[in-house]
Coordinates of C-alpha atoms and ligand atoms in Angstrom, one line a residue:
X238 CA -38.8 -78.4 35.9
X239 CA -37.2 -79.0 39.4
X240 CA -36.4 -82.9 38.5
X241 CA -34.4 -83.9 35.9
X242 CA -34.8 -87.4 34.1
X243 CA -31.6 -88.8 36.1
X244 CA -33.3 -87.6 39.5
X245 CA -36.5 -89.3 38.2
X246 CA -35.1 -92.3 37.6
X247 CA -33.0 -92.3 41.2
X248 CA -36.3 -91.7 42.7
X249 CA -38.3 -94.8 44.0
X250 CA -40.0 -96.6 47.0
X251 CA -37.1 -97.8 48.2
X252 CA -35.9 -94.3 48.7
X253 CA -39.3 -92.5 49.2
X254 CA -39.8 -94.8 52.3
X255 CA -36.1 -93.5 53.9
X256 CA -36.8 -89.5 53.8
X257 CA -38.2 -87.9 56.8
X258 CA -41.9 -85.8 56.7
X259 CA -40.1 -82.5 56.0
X260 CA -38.0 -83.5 53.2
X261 CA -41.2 -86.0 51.5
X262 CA -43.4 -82.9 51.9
X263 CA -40.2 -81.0 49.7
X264 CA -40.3 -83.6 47.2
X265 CA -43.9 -83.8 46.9
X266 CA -44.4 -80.3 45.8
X267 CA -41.6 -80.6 43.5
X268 CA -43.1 -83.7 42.4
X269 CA -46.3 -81.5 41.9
X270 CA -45.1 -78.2 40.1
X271 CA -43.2 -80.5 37.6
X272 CA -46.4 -82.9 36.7
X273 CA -49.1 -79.5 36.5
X274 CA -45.9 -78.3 34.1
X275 CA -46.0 -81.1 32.0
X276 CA -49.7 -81.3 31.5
X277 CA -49.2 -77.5 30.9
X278 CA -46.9 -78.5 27.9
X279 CA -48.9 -81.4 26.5
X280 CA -51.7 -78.9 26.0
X281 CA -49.6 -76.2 24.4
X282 CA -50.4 -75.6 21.3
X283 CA -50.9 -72.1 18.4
X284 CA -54.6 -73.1 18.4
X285 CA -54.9 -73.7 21.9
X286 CA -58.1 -72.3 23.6
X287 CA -55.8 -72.4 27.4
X288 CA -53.5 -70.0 26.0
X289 CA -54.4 -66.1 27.3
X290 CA -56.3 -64.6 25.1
X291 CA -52.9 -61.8 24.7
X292 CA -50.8 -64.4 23.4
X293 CA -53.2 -64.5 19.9
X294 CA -51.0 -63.2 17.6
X295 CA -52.0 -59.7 16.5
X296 CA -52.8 -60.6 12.8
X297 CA -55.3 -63.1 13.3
X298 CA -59.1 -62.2 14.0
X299 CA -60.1 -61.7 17.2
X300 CA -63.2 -63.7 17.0
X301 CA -62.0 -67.1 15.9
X302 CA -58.3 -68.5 16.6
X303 CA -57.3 -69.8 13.4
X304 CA -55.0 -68.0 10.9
X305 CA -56.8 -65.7 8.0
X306 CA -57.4 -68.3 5.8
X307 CA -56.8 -72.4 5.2
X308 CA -54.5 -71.4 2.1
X309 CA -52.3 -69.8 5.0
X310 CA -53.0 -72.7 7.6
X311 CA -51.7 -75.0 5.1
X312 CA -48.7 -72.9 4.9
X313 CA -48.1 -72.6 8.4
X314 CA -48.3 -76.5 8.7
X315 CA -46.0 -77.4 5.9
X316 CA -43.6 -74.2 7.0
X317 CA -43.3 -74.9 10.5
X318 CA -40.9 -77.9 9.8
X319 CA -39.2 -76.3 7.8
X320 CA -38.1 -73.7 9.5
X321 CA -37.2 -75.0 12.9
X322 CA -33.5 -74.5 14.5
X323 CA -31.2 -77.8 14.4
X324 CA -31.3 -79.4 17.5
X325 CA -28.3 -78.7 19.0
X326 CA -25.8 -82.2 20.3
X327 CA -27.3 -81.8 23.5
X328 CA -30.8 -80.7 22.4
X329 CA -32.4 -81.5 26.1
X330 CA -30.0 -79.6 28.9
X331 CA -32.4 -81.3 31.5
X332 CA -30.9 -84.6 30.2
X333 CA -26.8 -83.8 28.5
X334 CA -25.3 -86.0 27.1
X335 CA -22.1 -87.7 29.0
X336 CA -19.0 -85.7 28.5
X337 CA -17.3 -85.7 24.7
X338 CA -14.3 -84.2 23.8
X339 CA -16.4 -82.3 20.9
X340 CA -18.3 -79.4 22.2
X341 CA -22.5 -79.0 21.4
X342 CA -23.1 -78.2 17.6
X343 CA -25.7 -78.1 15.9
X344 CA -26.5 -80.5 13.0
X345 CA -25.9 -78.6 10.0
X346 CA -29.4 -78.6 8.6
X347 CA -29.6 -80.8 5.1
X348 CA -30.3 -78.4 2.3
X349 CA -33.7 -79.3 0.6
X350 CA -33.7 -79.3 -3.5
X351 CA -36.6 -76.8 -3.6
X352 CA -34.7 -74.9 -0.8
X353 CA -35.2 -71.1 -1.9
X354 CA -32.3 -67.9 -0.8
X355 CA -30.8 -68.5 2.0
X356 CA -29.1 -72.3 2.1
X357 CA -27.8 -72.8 -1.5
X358 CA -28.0 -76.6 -2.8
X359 CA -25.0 -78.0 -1.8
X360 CA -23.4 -75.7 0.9
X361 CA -21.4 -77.3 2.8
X362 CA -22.8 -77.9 6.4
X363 CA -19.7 -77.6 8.7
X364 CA -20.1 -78.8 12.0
X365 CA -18.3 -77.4 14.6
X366 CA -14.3 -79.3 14.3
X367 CA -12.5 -75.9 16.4
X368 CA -11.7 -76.6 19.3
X369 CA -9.9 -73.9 21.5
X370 CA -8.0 -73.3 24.4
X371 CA -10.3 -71.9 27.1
X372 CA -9.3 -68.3 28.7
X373 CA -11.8 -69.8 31.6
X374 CA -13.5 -72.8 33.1
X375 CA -16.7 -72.4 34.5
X376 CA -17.8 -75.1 37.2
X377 CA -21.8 -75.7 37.4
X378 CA -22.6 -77.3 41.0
X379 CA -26.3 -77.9 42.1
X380 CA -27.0 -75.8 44.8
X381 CA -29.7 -78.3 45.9
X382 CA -30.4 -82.3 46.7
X383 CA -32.8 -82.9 43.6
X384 CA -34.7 -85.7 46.4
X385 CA -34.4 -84.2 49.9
X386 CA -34.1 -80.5 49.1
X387 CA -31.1 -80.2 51.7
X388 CA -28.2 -77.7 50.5
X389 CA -25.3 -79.2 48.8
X390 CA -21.6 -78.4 49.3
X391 CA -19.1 -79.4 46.1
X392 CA -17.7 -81.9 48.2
X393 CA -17.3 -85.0 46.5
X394 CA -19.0 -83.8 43.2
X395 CA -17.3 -84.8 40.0
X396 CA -17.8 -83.5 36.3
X397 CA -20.5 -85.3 34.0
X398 CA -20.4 -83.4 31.6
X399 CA -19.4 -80.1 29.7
X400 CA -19.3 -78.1 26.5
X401 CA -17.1 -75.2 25.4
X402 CA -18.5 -71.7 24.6
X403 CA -17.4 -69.3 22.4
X404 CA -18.0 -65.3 23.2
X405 CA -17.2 -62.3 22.1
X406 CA -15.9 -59.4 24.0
X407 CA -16.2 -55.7 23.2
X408 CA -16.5 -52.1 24.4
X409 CA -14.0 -53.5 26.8
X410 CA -11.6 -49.7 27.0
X411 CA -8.7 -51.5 28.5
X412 CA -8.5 -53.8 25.1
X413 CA -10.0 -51.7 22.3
X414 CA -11.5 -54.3 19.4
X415 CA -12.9 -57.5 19.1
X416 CA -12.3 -60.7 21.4
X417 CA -12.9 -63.8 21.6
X418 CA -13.2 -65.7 24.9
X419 CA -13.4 -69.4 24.6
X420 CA -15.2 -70.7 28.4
X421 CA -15.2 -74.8 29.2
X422 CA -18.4 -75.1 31.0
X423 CA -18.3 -78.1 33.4
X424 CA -21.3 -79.6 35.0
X425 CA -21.2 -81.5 38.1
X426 CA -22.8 -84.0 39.8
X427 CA -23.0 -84.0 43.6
X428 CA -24.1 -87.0 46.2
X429 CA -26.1 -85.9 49.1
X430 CA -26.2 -87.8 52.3
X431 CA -29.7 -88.9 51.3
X432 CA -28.2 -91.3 48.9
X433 CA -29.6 -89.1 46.2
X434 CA -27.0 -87.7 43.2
X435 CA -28.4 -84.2 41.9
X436 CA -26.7 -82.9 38.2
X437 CA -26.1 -79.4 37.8
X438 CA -27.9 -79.0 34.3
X439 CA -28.1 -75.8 32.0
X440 CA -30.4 -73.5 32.5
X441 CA -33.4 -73.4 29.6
X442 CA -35.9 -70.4 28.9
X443 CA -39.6 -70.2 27.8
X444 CA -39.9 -69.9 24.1
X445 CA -43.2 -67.7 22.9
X446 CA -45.9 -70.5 21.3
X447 CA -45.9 -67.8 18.4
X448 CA -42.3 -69.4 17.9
X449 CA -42.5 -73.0 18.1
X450 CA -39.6 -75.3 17.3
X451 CA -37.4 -72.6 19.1
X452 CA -35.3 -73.3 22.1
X453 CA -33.3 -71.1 24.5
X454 CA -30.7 -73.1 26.2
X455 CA -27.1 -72.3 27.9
X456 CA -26.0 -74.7 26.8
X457 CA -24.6 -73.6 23.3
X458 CA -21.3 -72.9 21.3
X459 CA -22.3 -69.2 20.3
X460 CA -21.9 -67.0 23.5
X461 CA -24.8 -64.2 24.2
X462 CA -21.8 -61.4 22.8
X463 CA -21.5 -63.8 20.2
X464 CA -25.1 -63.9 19.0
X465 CA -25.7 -60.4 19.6
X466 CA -22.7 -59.7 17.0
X467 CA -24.9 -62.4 14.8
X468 CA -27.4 -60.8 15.2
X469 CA -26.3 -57.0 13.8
X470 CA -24.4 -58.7 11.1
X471 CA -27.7 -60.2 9.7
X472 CA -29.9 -57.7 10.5
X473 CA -28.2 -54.4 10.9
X474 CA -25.5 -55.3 8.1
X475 CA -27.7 -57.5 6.1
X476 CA -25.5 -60.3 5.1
X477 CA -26.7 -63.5 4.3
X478 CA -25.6 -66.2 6.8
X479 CA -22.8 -67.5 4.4
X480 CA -21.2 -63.9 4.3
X481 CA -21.8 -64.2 8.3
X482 CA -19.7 -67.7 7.8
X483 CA -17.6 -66.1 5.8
X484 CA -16.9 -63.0 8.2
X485 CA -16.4 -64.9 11.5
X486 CA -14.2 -67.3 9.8
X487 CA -12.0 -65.0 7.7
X488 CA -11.9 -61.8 10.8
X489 CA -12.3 -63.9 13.7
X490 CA -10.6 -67.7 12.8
X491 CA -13.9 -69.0 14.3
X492 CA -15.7 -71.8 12.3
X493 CA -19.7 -71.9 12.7
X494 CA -22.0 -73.6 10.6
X495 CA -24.7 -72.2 8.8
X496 CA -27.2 -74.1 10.6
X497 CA -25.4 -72.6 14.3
X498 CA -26.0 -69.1 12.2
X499 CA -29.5 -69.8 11.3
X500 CA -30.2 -71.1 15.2
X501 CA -28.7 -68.4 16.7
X502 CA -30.9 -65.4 15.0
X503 CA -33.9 -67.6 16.1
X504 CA -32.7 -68.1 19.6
X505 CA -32.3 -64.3 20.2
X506 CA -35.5 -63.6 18.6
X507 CA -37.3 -65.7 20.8
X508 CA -34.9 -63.9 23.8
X509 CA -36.5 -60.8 22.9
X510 CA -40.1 -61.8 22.2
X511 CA -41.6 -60.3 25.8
X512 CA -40.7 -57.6 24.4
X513 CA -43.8 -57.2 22.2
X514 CA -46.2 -56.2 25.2
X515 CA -43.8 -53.6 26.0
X516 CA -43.7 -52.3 22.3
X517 CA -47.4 -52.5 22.2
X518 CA -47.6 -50.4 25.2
X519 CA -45.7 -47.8 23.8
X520 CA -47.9 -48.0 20.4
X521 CA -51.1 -47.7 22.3
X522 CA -49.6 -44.7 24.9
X523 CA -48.4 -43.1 21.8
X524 CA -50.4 -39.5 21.0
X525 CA -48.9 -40.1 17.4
X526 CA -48.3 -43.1 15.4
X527 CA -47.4 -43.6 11.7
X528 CA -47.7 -46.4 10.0
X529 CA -46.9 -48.3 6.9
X530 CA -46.7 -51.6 5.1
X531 CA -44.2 -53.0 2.3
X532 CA -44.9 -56.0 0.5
X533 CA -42.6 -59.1 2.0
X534 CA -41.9 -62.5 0.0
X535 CA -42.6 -65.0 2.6
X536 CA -42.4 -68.4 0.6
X537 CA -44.5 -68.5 -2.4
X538 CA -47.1 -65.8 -0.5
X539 CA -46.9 -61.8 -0.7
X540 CA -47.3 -61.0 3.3
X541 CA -46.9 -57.5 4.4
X542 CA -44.5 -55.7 6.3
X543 CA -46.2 -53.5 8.6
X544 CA -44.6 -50.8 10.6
X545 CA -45.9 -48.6 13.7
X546 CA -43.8 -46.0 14.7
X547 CA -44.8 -44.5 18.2
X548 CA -43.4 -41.5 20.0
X549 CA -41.0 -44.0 21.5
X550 CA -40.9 -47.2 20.1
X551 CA -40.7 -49.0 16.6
X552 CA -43.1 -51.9 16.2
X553 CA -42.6 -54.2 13.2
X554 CA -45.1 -57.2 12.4
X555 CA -45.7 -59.7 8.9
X556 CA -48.9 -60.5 8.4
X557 CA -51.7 -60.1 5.8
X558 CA -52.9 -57.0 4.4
X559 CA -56.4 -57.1 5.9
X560 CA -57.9 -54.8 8.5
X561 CA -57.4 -57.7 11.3
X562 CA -54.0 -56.5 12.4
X563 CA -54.2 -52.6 12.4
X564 CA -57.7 -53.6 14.6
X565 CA -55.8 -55.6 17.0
X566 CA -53.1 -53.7 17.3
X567 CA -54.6 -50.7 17.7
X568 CA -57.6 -51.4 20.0
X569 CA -57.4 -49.3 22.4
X570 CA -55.2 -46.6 20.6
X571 CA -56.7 -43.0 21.1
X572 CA -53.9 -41.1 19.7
X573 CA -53.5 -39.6 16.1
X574 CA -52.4 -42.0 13.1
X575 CA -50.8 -41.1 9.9
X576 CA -50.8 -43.3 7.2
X577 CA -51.3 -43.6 3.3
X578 CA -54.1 -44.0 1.7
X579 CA -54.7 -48.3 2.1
X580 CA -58.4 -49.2 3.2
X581 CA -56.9 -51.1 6.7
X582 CA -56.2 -47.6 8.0
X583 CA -59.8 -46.3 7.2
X584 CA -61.8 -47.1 10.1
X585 CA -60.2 -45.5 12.2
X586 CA -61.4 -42.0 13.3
X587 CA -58.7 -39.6 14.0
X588 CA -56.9 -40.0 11.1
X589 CA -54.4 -38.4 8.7
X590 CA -52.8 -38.7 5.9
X591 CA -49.3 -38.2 4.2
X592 CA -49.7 -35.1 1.6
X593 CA -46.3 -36.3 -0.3
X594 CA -48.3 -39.5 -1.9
X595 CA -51.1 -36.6 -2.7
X596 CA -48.4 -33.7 -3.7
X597 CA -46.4 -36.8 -6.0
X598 CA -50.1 -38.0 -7.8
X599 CA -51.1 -34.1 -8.3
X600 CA -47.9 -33.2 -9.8
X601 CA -47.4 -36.6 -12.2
X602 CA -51.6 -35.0 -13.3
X603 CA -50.3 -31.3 -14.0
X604 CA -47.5 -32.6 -16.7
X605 CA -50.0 -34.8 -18.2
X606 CA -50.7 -34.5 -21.7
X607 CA -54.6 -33.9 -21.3
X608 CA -55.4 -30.6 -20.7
X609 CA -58.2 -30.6 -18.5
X610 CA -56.1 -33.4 -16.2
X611 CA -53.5 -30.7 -16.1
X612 CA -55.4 -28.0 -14.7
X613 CA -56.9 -30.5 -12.1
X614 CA -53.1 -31.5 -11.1
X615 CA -52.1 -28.2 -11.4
X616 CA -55.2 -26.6 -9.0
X617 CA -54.8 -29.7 -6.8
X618 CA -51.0 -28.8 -6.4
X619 CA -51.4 -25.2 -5.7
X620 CA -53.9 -25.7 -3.2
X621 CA -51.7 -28.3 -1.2
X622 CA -48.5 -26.2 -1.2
X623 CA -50.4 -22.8 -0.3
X624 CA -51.7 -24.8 2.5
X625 CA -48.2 -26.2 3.8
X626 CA -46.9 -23.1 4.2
X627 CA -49.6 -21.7 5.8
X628 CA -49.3 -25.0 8.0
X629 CA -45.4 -23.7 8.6
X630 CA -45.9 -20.5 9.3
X631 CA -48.8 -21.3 11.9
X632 CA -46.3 -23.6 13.9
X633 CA -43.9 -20.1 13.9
X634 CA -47.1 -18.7 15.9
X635 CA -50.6 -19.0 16.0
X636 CA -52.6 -17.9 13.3
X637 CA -55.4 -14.7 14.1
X638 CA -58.1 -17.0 12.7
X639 CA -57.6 -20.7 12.2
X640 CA -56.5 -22.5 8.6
X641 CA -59.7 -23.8 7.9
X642 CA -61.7 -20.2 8.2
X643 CA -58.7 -18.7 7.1
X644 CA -58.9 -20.6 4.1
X645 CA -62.2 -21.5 3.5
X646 CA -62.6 -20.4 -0.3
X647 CA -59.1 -22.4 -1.3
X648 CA -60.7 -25.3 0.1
X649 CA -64.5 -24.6 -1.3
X650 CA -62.3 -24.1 -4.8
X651 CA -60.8 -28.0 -4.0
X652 CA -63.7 -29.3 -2.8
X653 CA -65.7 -27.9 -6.4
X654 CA -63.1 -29.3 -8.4
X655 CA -62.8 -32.7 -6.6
X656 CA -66.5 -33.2 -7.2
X657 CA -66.4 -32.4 -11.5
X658 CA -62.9 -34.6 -11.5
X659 CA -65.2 -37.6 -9.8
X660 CA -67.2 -37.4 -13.2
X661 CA -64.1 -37.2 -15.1
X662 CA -63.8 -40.0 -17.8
X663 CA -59.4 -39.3 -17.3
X664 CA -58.6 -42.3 -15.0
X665 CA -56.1 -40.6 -12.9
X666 CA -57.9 -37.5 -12.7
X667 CA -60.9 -39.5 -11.3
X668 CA -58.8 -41.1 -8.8
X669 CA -57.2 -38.6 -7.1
X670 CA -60.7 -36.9 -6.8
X671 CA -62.3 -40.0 -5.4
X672 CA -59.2 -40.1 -2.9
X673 CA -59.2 -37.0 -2.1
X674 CA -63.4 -37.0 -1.7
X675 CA -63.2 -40.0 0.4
X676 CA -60.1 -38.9 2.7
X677 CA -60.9 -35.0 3.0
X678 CA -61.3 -35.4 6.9
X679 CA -57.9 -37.0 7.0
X680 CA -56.0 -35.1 4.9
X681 CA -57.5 -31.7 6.3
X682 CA -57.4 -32.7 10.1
X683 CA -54.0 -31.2 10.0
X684 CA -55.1 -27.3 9.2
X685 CA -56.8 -27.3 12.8
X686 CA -53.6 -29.4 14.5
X687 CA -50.5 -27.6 12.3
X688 CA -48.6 -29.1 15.0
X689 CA -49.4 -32.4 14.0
X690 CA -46.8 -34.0 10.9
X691 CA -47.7 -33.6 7.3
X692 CA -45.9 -36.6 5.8
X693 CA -45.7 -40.1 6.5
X694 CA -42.0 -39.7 6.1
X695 CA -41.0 -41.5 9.9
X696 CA -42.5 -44.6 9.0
X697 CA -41.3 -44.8 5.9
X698 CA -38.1 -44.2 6.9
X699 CA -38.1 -47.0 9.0
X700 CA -39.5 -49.4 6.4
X701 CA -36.6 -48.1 3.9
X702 CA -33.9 -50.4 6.1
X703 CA -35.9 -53.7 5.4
X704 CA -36.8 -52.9 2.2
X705 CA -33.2 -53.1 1.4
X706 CA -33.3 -56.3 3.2
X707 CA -35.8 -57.9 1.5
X708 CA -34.5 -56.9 -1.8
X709 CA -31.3 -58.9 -0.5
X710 CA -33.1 -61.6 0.8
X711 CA -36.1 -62.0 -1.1
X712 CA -38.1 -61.9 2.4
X713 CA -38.6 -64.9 5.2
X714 CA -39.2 -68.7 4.4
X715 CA -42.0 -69.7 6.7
X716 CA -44.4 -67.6 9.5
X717 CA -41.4 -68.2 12.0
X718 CA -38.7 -66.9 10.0
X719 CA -40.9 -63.7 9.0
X720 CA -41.3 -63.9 13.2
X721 CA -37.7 -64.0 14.1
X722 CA -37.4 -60.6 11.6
X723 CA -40.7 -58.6 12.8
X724 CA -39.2 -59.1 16.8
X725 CA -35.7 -58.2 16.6
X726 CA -36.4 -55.7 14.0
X727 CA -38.2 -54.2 16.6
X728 CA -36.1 -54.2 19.6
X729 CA -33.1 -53.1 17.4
X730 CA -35.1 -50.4 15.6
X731 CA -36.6 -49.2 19.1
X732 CA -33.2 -49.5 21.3
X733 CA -31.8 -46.6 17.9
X734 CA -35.0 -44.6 18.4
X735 CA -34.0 -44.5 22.6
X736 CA -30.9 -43.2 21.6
X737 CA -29.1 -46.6 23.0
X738 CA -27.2 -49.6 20.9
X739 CA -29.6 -52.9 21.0
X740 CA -26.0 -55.0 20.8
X741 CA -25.5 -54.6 24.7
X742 CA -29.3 -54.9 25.5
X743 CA -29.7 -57.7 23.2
X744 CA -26.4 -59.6 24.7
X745 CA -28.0 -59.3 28.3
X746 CA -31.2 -60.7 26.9
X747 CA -30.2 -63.6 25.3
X748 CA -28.0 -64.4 28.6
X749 CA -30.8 -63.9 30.9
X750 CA -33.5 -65.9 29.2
X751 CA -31.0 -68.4 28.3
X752 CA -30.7 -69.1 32.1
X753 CA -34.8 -68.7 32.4
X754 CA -34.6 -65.9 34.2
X755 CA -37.7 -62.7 32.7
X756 CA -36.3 -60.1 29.6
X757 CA -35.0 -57.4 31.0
X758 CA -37.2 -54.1 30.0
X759 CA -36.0 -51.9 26.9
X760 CA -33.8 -49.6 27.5
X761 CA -35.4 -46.1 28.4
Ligands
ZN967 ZN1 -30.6 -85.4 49.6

């Protein structure tokens, strides 16, 4: 928006009639951008058919806008209130507030009587009562005359307003440790010849629809070092925001309020969130992806944790357990995939699968108590681990014939005792068979590609972090919360995989799109 409310309401005949063709013409396109961006907004909406078609969120179908089903419609509906960040004092930075001597805070969000983890009953919701002396003032001057467009100098300007920020500072080598640097921000106003008065006003990002209820703002207590330290303690440390509280109060004398907390990891979330094309990217260039999903409490509902992890980037989403998202995610996707066993996975041609779900089921079958089960296990088990070495030893050097000729008979031998165990009336026995009938092209693709993995074991290793999370946690609270995880999971997950520490990325991202400037890309 290039005109604030207080420019708006400066604005009328009186002073449309005194400006000359140059500056009117200015005005008027000003004038125009702002009204198309407000009809832009009154439109916006999850289910909105102007929204391009890549901002559908990958879980739902791609035929069809609306969510999987109207149990989880409901949900969304009910949850998205729920769930949204306190407005900040000075929720609007297009329209601050006049100038307090208490900074912007955040309400501290009431806690609900059938609130779940997270907010106990009861917690205390602190607002912000600190206040600091700065190490630095910061002066905000418009650079422009909001009305005639002509350049302003500070001359004659005078503060309207102001807040005071608190940052952190780190990796700095000339003061090893933690810092804290308190900035009063000071926003001016500035009369222009014109007879117009333009206000310097904080800058304000884009938030993702995906993310509603989410806004990215300057103005704000918690600095972008700040957040980003937030940010690892909730998600890399997994503490709950009142042991966040608890930290910054106890190590760093600094007071926030759950509901600042809770704000914050949405805020940077929605920093980050132009990050997913670049992730997806990365999944779809990929020549090898595994993937995986854990079950993840999301209110009353079981949703899924999925992960994709590409050759050089982690991609996290919650969603359903349907077919919809591996579809959308991967359309397009050429490349190998390794995953278990689950039906989602199945359509999709050049597939393999992880032999340590198959080597764990065959060996719980050859210690089991009926005979004929045992020798099944036991056949099933031999087979496998003759044919991982001979997978090892063919990535040493090429074989003289390849694995499948070499070792036709082993498999024939398999493949004969797969079809009896099918008629078997031993439950696990006739699993295993059916599995291994049904996924023989998957699990076998890797005898003609020994360099290709034989476990699952990278995405599963990813997954182990959150599951340790969720155990903590007991998952999200509504489709934004489980959101805010999937996204910075991601970035933070991916920035490890690159070899480089998200805190500094995610620092500069929450500072640039705070000031509505683009995300800057991953690190390489
Ligand atoms: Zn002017």
């Amino acid at each position: 928006m290039h005109l604030s409310p207080h420019s708006l309401r400066q604005i009328d005949d009186a002073y449309l009639q005194s400006l000359e063709v140059e500056a009117l013409r200015g005005l008027s396109m000003r004038l125009l951008a702002d009204l198309k961006e407000a009809w832009d907004r009154l439109n916006q909406g999850p289910e909105n058919s102007s929204r391009p078609p890549s901002s559908r969120a990958p879980w739902e179908r791609k035929n069809g806008g609306g969510p999987e089903t109207d149990a989880d419609a409901e949900a969304d509906a009910l949850a998205a209130d729920d769930d949204r960040a306190p407005e900040p004092a000075a929720a609007n930075p297009a329209e601050p507030k006049p100038a307090e001597p208490k900074p912007a805070e955040p309400k501290p969000a009431e806690p609900k009587p059938t609130r779940k983890p997270g907010k106990q009953p009861g917690a205390p919701g602190i607002g912000r009562t600190q206040v600091f002396q700065a190490n630095a003032e910061q002066s905000h001057y418009p650079e422009r005359c909001a009305g005639c467009g002509q350049p302003l100098a500070p001359a004659g300007a005078v503060a309207y307003t102001g807040f005071q920020a608190v940052d952190l500072r780190w990796d700095d080598p000339a003061r090893p440790g933690l810092t804290l640097w308190v900035v009063d921000h000071r926003y001016y106003e500035t009369p222009c010849p014109c007879g117009h008065r333009t206000r310097a006003v904080a800058g304000q990002g884009v938030v993702d629809p995906l993310l509603a209820g989410i806004e990215l703002s300057e103005w704000r207590l918690v600095g972008p070092g700040l957040a980003a330290l937030i940010v690892a303690l909730a998600l890399r440390f997994r503490l709950s925001r009142a042991r966040i509280q608890e930290f910054l109060a106890e190590w760093l004398g600094l007071e926030l309020s759950i509901g600042t907390i809770h704000q914050t990891l949405h805020e940077a979330s929605a920093a980050v969130a132009p990050a997913e094309d670049e992730l997806v990217r990365a999944v779809l260039e990929s020549d090898l992806l595994h993937a995986d999903e854990t079950a993840w409490p999301e209110a009353k509902q079981t949703r899924w944790l999925w992960v994709f992890v590409a050759t050089t980037a982690t991609l996290y989403y919650v969603a359903g357990r349907g077919k919809e998202l591996v579809e959308n995610v991967l359309d397009g996707f050429t490349g190998w995939l390794m995953s278990d066993g689950w039906g989602s996975y199945r359509h999709y041609a050049r597939r393999l699968r992880c032999w340590a779900h198959l080597i764990r089921k065959a060996r719980g079958l050859a210690q089991s108590g009926d005979r004929a089960a045992r020798a099944f296990g036991r056949l099933v088990l031999d087979t496998l681990e003759a044919l991982m070495a001979a997978v090892y030893a063919a990535r040493e050097g090429p074989p003289p014939v390849d694995l499948p000729t070499q070792h036709a008979s082993l498999l024939a031998a398999l493949h004969a005792a797969c079809e009896q165990g099918q008629g078997s009336t031993h439950q696990k026995t006739h699993a295993l068979a059916v599995e291994l009938l049904n996924d023989w092209e998957a699990i076998f693709q890797v005898l003609s590609h020994p360099e290709l993995p034989l476990t699952n074991n990278a995405a599963e290793r990813a997954l182990r972090h959150w599951v340790i999370l969720r155990k903590l946690s007991l998952g999200t609270r509504t489709p934004v919360g489980s959101r805010v995880v999937a996204l910075l999971a991601s970035v933070i997950d991916t920035c490890h995989q690159r070899g480089h520490t998200p805190w500094r990325y995610l620092e500069r991202a929450i500072a640039d799109r705070r000031a509505g400037l683009p995300l800057a890309p991953l690190p390489q």
